[in-house]
mmCIF file of C-alpha atoms in Angstrom:
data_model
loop_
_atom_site.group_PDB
_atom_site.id
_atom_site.type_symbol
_atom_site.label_atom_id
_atom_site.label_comp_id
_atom_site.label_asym_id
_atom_site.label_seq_id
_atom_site.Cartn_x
_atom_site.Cartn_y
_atom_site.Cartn_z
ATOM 1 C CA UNK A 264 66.767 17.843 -76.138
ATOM 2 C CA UNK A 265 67.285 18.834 -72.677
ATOM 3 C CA UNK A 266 70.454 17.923 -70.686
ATOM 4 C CA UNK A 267 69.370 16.121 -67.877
ATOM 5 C CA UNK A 268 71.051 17.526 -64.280
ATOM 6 C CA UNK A 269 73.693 15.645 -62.979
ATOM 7 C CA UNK A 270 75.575 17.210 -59.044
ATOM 8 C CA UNK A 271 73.741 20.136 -59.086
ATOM 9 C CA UNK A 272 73.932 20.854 -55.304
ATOM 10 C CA UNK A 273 76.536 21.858 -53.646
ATOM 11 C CA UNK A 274 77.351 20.856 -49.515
ATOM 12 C CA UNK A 275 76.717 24.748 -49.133
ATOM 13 C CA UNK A 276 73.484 25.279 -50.941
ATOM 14 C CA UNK A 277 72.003 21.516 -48.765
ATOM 15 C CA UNK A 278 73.027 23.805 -45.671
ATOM 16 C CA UNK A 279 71.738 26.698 -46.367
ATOM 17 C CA UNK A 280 68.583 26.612 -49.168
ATOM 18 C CA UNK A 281 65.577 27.870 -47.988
ATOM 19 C CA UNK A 282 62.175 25.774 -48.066
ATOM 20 C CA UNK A 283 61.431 23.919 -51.336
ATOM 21 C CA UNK A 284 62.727 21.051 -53.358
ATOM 22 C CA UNK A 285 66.065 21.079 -55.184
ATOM 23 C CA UNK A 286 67.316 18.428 -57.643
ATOM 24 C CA UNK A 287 70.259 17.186 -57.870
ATOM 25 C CA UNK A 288 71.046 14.467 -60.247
ATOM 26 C CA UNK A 289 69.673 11.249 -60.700
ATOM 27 C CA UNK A 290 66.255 11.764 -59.788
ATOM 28 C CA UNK A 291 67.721 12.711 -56.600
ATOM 29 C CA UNK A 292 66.574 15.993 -54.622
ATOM 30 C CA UNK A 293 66.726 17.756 -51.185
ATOM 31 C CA UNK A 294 63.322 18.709 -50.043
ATOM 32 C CA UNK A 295 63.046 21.676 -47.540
ATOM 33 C CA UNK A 296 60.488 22.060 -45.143
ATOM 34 C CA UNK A 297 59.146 25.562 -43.573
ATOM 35 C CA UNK A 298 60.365 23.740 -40.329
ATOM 36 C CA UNK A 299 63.577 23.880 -41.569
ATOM 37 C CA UNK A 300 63.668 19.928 -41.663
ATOM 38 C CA UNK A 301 65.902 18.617 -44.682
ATOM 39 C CA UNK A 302 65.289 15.321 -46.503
ATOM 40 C CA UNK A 303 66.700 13.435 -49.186
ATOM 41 C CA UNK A 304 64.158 11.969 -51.455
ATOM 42 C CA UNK A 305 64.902 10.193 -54.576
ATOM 43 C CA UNK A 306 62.176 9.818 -57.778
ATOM 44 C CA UNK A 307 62.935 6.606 -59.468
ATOM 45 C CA UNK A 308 60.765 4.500 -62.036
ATOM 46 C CA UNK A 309 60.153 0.912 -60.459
ATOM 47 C CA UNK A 310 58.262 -1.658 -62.167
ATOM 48 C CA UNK A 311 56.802 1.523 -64.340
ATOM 49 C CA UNK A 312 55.360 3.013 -61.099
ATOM 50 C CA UNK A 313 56.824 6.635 -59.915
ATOM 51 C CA UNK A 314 58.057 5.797 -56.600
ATOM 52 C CA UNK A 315 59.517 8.957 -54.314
ATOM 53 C CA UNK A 316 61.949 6.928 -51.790
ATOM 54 C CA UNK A 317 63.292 8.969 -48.456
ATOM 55 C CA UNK A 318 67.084 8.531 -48.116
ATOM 56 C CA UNK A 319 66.984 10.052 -44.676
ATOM 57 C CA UNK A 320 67.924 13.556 -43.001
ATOM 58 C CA UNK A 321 69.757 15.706 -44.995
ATOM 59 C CA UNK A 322 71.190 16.596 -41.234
ATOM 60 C CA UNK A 323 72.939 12.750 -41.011
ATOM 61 C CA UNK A 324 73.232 11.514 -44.474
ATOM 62 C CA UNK A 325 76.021 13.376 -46.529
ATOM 63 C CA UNK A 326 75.591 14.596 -50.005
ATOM 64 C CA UNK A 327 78.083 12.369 -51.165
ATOM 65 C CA UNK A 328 76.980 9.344 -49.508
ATOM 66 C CA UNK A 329 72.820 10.326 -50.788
ATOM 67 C CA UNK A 330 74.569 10.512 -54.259
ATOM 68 C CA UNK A 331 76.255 6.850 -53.804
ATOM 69 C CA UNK A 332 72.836 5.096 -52.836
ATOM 70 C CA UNK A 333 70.837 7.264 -55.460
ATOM 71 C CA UNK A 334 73.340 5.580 -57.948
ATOM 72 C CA UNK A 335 72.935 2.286 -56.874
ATOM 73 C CA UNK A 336 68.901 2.774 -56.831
ATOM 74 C CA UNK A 337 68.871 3.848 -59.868
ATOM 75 C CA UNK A 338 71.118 0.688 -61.056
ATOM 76 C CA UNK A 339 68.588 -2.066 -59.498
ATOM 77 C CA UNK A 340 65.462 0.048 -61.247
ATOM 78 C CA UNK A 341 66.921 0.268 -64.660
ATOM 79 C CA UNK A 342 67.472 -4.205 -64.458
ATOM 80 C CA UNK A 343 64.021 -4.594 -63.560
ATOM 81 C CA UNK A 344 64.757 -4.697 -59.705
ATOM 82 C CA UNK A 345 63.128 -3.043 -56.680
ATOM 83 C CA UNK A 346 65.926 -0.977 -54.297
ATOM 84 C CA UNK A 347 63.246 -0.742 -51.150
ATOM 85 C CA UNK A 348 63.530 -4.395 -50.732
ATOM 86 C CA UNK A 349 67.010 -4.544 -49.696
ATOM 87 C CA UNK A 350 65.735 -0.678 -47.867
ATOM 88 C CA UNK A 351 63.330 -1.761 -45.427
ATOM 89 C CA UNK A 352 63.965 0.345 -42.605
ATOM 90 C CA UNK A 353 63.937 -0.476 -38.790
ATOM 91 C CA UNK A 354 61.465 1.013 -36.942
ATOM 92 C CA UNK A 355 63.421 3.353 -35.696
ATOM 93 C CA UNK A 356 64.315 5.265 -38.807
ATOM 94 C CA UNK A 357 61.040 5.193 -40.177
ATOM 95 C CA UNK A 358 59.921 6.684 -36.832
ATOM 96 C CA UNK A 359 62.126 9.648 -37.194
ATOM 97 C CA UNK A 360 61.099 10.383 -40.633
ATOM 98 C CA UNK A 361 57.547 9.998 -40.119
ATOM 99 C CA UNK A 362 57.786 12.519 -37.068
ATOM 100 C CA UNK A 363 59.778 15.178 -38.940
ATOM 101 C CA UNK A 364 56.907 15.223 -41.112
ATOM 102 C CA UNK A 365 54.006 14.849 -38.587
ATOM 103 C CA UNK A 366 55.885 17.793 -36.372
ATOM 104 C CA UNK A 367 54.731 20.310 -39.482
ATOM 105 C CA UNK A 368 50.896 19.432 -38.815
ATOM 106 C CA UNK A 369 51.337 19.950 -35.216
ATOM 107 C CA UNK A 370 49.543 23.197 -34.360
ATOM 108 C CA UNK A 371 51.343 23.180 -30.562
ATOM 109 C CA UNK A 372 54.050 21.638 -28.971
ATOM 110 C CA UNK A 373 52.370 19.318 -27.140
ATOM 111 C CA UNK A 374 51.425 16.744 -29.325
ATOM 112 C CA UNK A 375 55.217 16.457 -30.052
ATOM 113 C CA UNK A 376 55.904 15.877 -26.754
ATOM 114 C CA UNK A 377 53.816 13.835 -25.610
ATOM 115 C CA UNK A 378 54.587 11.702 -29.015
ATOM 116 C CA UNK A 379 58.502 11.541 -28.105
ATOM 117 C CA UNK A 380 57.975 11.129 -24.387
ATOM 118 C CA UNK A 381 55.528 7.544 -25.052
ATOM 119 C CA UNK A 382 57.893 6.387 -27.723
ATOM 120 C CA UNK A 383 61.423 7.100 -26.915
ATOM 121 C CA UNK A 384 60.642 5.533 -23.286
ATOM 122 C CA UNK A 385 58.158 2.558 -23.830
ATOM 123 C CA UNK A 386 58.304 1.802 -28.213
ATOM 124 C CA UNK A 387 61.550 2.550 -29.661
ATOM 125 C CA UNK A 388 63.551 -0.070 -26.754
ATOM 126 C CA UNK A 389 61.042 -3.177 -27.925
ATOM 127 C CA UNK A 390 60.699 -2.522 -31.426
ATOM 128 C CA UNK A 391 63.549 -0.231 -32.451
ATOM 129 C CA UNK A 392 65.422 -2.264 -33.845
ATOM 130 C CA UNK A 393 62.967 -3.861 -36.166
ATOM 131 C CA UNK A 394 62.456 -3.847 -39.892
ATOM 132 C CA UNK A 395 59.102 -1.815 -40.430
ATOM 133 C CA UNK A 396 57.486 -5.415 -42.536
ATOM 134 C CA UNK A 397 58.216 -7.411 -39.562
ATOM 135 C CA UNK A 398 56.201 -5.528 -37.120
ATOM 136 C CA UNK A 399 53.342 -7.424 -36.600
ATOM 137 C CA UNK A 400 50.503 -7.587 -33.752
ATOM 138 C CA UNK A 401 52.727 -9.911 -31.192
ATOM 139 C CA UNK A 402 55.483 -7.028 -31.196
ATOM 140 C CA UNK A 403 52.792 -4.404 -30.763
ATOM 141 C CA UNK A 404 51.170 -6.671 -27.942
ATOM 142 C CA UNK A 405 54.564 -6.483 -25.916
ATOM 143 C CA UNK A 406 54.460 -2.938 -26.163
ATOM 144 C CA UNK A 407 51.692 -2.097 -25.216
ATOM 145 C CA UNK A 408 50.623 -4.841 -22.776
ATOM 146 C CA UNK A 409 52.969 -3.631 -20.010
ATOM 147 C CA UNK A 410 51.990 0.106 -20.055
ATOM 148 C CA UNK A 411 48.079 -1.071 -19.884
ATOM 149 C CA UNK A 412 48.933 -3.643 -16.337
ATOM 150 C CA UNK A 413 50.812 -0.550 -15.454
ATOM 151 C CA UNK A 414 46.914 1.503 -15.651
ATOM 152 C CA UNK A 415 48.442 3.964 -17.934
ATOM 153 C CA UNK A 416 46.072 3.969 -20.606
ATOM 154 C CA UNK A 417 46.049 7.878 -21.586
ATOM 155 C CA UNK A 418 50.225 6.397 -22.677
ATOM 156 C CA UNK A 419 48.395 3.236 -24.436
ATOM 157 C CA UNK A 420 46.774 5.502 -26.499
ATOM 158 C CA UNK A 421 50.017 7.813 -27.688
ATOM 159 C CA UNK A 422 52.085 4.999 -28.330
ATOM 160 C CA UNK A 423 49.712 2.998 -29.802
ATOM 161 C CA UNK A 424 48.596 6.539 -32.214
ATOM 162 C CA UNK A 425 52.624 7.057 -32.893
ATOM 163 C CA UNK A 426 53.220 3.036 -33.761
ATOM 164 C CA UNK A 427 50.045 3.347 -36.395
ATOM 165 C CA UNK A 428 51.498 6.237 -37.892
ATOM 166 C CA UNK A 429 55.119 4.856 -38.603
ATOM 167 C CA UNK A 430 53.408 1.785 -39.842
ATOM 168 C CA UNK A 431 50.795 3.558 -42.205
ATOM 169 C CA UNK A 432 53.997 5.816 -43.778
ATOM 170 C CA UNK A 433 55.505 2.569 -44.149
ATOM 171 C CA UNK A 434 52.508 1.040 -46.245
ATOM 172 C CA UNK A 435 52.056 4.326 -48.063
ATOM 173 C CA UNK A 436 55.784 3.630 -49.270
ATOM 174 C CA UNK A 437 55.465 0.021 -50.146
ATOM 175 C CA UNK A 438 58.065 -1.130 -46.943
ATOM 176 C CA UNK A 439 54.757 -3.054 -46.154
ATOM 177 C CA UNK A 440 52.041 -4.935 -47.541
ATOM 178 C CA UNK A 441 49.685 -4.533 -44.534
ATOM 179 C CA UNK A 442 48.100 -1.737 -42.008
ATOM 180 C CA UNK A 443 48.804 -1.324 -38.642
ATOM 181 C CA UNK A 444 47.679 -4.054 -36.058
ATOM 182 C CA UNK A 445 46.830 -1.441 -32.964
ATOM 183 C CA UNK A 446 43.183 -1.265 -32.928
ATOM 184 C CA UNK A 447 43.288 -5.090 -33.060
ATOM 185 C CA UNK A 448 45.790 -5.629 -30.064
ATOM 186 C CA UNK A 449 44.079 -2.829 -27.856
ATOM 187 C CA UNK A 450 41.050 -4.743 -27.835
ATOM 188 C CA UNK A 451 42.543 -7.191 -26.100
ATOM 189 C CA UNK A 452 44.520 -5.343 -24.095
ATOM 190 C CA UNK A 453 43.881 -5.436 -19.685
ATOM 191 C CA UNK A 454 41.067 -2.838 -18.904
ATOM 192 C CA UNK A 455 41.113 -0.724 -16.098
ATOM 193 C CA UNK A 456 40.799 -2.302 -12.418
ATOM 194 C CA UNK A 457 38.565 -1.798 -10.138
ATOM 195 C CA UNK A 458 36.127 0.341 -12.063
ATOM 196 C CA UNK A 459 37.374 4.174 -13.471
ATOM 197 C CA UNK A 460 39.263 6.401 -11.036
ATOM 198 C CA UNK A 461 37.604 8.360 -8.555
ATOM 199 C CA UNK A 462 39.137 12.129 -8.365
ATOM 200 C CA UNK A 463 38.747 14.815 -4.947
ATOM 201 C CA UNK A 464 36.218 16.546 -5.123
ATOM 202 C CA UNK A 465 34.978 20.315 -3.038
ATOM 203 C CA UNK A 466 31.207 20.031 -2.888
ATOM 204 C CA UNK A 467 29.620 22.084 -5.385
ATOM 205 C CA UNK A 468 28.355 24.436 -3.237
ATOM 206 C CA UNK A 469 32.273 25.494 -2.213
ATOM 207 C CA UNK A 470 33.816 25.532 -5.725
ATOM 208 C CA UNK A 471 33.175 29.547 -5.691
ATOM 209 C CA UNK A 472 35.164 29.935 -2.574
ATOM 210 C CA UNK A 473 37.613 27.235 -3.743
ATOM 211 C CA UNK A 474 38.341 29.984 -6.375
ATOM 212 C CA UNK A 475 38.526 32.905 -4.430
ATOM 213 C CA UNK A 476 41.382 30.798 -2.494
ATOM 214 C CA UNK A 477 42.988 29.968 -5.434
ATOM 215 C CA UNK A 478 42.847 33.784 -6.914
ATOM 216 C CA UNK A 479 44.140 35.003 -3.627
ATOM 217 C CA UNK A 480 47.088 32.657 -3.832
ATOM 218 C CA UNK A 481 50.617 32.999 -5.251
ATOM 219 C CA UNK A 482 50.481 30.645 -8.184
ATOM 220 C CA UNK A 483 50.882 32.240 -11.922
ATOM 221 C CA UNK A 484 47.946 34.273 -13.732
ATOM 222 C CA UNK A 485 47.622 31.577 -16.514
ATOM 223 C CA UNK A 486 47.137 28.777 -13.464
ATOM 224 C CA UNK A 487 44.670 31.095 -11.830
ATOM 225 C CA UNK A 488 42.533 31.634 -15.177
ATOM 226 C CA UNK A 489 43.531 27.961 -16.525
ATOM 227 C CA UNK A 490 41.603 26.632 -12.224
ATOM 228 C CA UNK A 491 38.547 29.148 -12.831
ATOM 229 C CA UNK A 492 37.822 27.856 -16.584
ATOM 230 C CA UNK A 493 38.377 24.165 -15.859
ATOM 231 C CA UNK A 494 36.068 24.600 -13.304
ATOM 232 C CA UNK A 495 33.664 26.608 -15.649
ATOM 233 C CA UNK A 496 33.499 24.343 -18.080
ATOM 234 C CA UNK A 497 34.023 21.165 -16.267
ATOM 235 C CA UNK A 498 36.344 20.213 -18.528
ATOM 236 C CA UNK A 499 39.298 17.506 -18.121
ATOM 237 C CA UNK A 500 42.624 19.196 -16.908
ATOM 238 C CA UNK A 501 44.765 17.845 -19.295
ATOM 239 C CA UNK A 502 42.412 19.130 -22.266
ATOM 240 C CA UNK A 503 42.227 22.728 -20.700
ATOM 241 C CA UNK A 504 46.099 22.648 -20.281
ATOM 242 C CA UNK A 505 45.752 21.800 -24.214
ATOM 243 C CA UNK A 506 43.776 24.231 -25.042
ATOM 244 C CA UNK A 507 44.692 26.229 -28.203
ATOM 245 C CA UNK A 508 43.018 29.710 -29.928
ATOM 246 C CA UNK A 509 41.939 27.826 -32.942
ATOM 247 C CA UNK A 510 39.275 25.883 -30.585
ATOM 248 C CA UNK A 511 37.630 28.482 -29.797
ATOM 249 C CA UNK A 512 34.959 30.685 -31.724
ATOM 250 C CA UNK A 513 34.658 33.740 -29.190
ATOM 251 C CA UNK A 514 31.812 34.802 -31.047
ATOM 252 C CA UNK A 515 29.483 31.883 -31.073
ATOM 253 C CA UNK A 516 30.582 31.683 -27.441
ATOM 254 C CA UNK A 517 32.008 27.976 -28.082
ATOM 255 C CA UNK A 518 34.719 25.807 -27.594
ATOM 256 C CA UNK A 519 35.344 23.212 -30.485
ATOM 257 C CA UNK A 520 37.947 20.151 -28.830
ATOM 258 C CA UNK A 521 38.989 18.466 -31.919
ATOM 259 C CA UNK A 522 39.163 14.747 -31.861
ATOM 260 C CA UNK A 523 42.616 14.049 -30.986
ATOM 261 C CA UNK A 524 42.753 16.226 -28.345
ATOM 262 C CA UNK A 525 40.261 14.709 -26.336
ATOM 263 C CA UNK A 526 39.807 11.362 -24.087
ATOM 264 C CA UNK A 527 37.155 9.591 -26.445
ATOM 265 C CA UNK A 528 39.119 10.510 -29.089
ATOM 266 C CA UNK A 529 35.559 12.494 -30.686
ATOM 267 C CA UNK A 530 35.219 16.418 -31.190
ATOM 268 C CA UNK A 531 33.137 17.400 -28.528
ATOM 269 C CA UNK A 532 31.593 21.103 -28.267
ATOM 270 C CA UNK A 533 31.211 23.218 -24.897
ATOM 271 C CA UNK A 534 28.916 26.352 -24.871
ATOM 272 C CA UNK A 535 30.785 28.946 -22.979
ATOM 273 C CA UNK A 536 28.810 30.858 -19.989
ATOM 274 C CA UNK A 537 29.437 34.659 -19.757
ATOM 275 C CA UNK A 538 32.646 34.263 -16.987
ATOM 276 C CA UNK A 539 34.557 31.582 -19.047
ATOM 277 C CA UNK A 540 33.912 34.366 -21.673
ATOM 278 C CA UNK A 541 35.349 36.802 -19.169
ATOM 279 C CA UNK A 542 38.639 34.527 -18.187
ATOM 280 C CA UNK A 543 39.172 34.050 -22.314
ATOM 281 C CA UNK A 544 39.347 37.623 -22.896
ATOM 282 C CA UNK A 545 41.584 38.301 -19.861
ATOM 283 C CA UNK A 546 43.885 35.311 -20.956
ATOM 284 C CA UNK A 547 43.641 37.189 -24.688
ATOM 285 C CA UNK A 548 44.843 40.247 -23.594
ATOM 286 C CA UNK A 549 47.752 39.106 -21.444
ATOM 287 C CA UNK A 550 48.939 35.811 -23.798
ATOM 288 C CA UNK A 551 51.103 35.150 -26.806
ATOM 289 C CA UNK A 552 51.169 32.087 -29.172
ATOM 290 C CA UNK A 553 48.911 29.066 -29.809
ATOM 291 C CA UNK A 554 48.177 28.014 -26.032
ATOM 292 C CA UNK A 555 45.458 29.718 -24.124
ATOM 293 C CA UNK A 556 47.017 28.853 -20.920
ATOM 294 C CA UNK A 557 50.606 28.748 -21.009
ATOM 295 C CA UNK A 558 53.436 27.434 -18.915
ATOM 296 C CA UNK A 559 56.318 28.820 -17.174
ATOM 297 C CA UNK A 560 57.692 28.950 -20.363
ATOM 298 C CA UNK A 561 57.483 30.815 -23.660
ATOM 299 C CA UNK A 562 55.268 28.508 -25.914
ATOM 300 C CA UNK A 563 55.473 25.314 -23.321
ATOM 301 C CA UNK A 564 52.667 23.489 -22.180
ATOM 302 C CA UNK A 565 51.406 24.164 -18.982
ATOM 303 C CA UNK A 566 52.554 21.166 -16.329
ATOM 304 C CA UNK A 567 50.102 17.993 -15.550
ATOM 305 C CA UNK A 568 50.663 18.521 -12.126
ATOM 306 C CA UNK A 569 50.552 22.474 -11.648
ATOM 307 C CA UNK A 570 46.617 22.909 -11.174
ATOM 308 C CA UNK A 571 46.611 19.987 -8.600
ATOM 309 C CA UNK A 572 49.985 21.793 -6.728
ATOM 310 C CA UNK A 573 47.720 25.105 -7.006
ATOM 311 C CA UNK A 574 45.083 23.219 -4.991
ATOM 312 C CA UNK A 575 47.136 22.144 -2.189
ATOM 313 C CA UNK A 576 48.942 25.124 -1.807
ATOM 314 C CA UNK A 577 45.425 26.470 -1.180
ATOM 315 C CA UNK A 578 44.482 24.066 1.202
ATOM 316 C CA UNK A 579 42.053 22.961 -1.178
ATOM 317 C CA UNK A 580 41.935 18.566 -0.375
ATOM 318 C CA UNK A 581 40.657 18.438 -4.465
ATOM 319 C CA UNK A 582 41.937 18.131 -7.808
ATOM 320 C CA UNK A 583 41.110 19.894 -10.643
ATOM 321 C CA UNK A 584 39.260 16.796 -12.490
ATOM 322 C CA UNK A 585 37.378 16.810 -9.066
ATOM 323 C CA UNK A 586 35.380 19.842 -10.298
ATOM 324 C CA UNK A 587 33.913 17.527 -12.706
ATOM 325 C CA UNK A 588 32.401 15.816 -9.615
ATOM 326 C CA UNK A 589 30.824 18.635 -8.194
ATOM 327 C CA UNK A 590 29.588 20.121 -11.673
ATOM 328 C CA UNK A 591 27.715 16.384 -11.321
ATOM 329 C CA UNK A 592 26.383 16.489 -8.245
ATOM 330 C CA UNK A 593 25.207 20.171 -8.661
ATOM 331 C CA UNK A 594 23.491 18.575 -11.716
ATOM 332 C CA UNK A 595 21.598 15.759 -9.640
ATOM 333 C CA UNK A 596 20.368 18.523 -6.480
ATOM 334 C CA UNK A 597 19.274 20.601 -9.524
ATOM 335 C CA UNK A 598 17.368 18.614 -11.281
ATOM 336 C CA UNK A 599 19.272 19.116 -14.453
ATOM 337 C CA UNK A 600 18.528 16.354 -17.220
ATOM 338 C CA UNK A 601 21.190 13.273 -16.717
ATOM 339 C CA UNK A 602 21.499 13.438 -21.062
ATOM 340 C CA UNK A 603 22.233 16.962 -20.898
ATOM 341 C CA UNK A 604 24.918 16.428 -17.901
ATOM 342 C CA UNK A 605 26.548 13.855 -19.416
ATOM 343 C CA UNK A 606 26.930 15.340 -22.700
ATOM 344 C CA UNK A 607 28.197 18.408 -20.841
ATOM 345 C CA UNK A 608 30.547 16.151 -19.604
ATOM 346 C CA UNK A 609 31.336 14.104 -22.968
ATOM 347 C CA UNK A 610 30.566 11.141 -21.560
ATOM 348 C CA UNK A 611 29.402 9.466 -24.865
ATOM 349 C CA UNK A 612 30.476 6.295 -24.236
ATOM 350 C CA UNK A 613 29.786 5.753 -20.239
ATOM 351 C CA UNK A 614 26.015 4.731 -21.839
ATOM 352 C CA UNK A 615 23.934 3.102 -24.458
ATOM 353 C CA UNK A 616 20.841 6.132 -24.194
ATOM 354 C CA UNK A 617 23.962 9.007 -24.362
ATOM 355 C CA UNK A 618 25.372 7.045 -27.852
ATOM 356 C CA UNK A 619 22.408 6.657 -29.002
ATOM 357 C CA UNK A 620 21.443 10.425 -29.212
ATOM 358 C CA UNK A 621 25.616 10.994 -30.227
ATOM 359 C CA UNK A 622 24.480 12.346 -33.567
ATOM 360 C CA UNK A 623 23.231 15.531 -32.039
ATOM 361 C CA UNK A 624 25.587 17.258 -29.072
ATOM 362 C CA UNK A 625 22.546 19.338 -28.038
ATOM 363 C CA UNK A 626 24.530 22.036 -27.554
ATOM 364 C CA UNK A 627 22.220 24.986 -27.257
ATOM 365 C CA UNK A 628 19.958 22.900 -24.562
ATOM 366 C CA UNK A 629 23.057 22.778 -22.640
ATOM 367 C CA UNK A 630 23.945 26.067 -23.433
ATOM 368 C CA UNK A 631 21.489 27.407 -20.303
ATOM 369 C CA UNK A 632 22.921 24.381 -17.982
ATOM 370 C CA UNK A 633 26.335 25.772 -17.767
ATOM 371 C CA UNK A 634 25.390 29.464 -17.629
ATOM 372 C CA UNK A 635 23.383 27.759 -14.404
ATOM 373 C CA UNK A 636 26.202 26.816 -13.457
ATOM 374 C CA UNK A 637 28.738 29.145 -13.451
ATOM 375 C CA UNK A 638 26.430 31.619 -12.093
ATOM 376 C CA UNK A 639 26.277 29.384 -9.212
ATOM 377 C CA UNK A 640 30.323 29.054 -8.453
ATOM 378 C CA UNK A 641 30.763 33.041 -9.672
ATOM 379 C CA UNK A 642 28.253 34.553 -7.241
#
């Protein structure tokens, strides 16, 4: 028979083992991630179930003290007990596990970022503190609540994404009995005032020149070709700034926004014209890693507020979104179909007729609208 493992790690090997899962003793093991992220996790029989529990970062919980609690698990299983019970974790630490292990899905940095930013500033000070099975929709309400009065409802949305996710881990390892509560509280959640924002707009008939200004001026490359496609495409800023390779099949001559990366949180295609073809192979030749228009820094996210900056310093009285507008309005003077410009425009959900017809994006009858149109603001 066997000799089952007992200390088989050594305070070395936790620092320095390479991706992959190393046992220790008592089902307990270090797992390694490719991100370098190291986590104890313990396999136990409870109630004749497998169960994996997480004992935290490998980073903040010694080996010796992950040895002490793996012995005491292991105690409660073997007399019929359950350890999570007396385990349920605050908030807090759940969070922190359940980002390590989102971070390695994240394709970009962004999504971390904007993740950390919502929760570290509006989540983590309400419900912190909280055991994950106490968390209910009143403690969700008072998070979220304020940042909706406050009209920051792109912020709703990332907290509210990031509180789901730390609840669902928490289900999926039995510190819960029941979902998350978001989708219930944002329904009743304050809704916007005063009808949806109206941006600046150029008139459509000076977004070429617009350009030219723009190209003329000192502002970075990337914000140059990041202006010229948003305005292309008439896409939302923050999506463009977004913008990875993997979205983009250069061949088909189409962009691909997955779901979470857009506003109505639906994939939504765009049929590229020749010139946003043009500005993609430019930005190709010139760019490295995952973002198609970069910031000031290596592998960061361009800034929310560089395009509009690039505008002013143009003289340009406009933001970006505002080319949006006049894509619209050239629509109406041109007779284009109102389906086809407000699919072009993803706005699904603005009416009844557009959801309706949601099952098919009519991409290749747009496909001629936007070559229309960038034809228009190139010449």
């Amino acid at each position: 028979m066997p000799r089952l493992s007992r200390n088989a790690l050594s305070a070395v090997m936790v620092r320095s083992a390479g991706p992959g899962n190393y046992v220790d003793g008592n089902g307990l093991m270090l797992r390694v991630r490719k991100s370098d992220t190291r986590q104890w996790i313990q396999r136990l029989m409870i109630h004749g179930h497998r169960v994996d529990l997480g004992l935290g970062s490998a980073d903040l919980v010694k080996l010796a003290d992950a040895r002490k609690v793996a012995t005491d698990n292991r105690a409660v299983a073997r007399t019929g007990g359950d350890p999570r019970r007396s385990r349920v974790p605050t908030f807090e630490k759940a969070e922190a596990v359940c980002f390590a292990e989102k971070r390695d899905t994240w394709r970009s940095n962004s999504p971390a970022h904007n993740w950390r930013s919502a929760v570290d500033r509006y989540v983590l000070p309400k419900i912190g503190g909280m055991p994950v099975d106490k968390v209910g929709s009143a403690a969700v309400y008072e998070v979220l609540r304020p940042i909706a009065l406050a009209g920051k409802h792109a912020t709703v949305k990332v907290a509210g994404a990031a509180i789901t996710a730390v609840l669902e881990w928490s289900r999926i390892n039995e510190f819960r009995a029941e979902g998350s509560p978001v989708e219930t509280v944002r329904r009743r959640l304050p809704k916007r005032v005063g009808g949806p924002k109206r941006h600046d707009a150029v008139h459509w008939s000076e977004v070429g020149s617009a350009l030219a200004r723009i190209d003329a001026g000192q502002c970075r490359p990337s914000t140059k070709r990041a202006m010229r496609f948003t305005a292309l495409a008439a896409g939302r800023q923050v999506e463009v700034r977004r913008a990875t390779w993997d979205q983009f099949d250069l061949e088909a001559a189409v962009w691909v926004k997955p779901a979470e990366a857009t506003k109505t949180a639906k994939s939504h295609r765009v049929p590229l014209s020749r010139q946003a073809l043009d500005v993609l192979a430019e930005a190709r030749r010139v760019t490295r890693g995952a973002l198609v228009f970069p910031g000031s820094r290596p592998g960061a996210m361009m800034g929310k507020t560089v395009m509009t900056q690039a505008l002013r310093t143009a003289g340009i009285a406009a933001s970006g979104h505002g080319f949006r507008s006049s894509f619209k309005d050239w629509a109406r003077q041109h007779d284009v179909d109102q389906l086809l410009s407000e699919f072009a425009l993803a706005h699904v959900e603005g009416s009844a007729t557009v959801a309706a017809y949601a099952r098919d994006d009519l991409l290749e009858k747009r496909r001629p609208v936007m070559q229309q149109w960038a034809d228009c603001i190139s010449a």
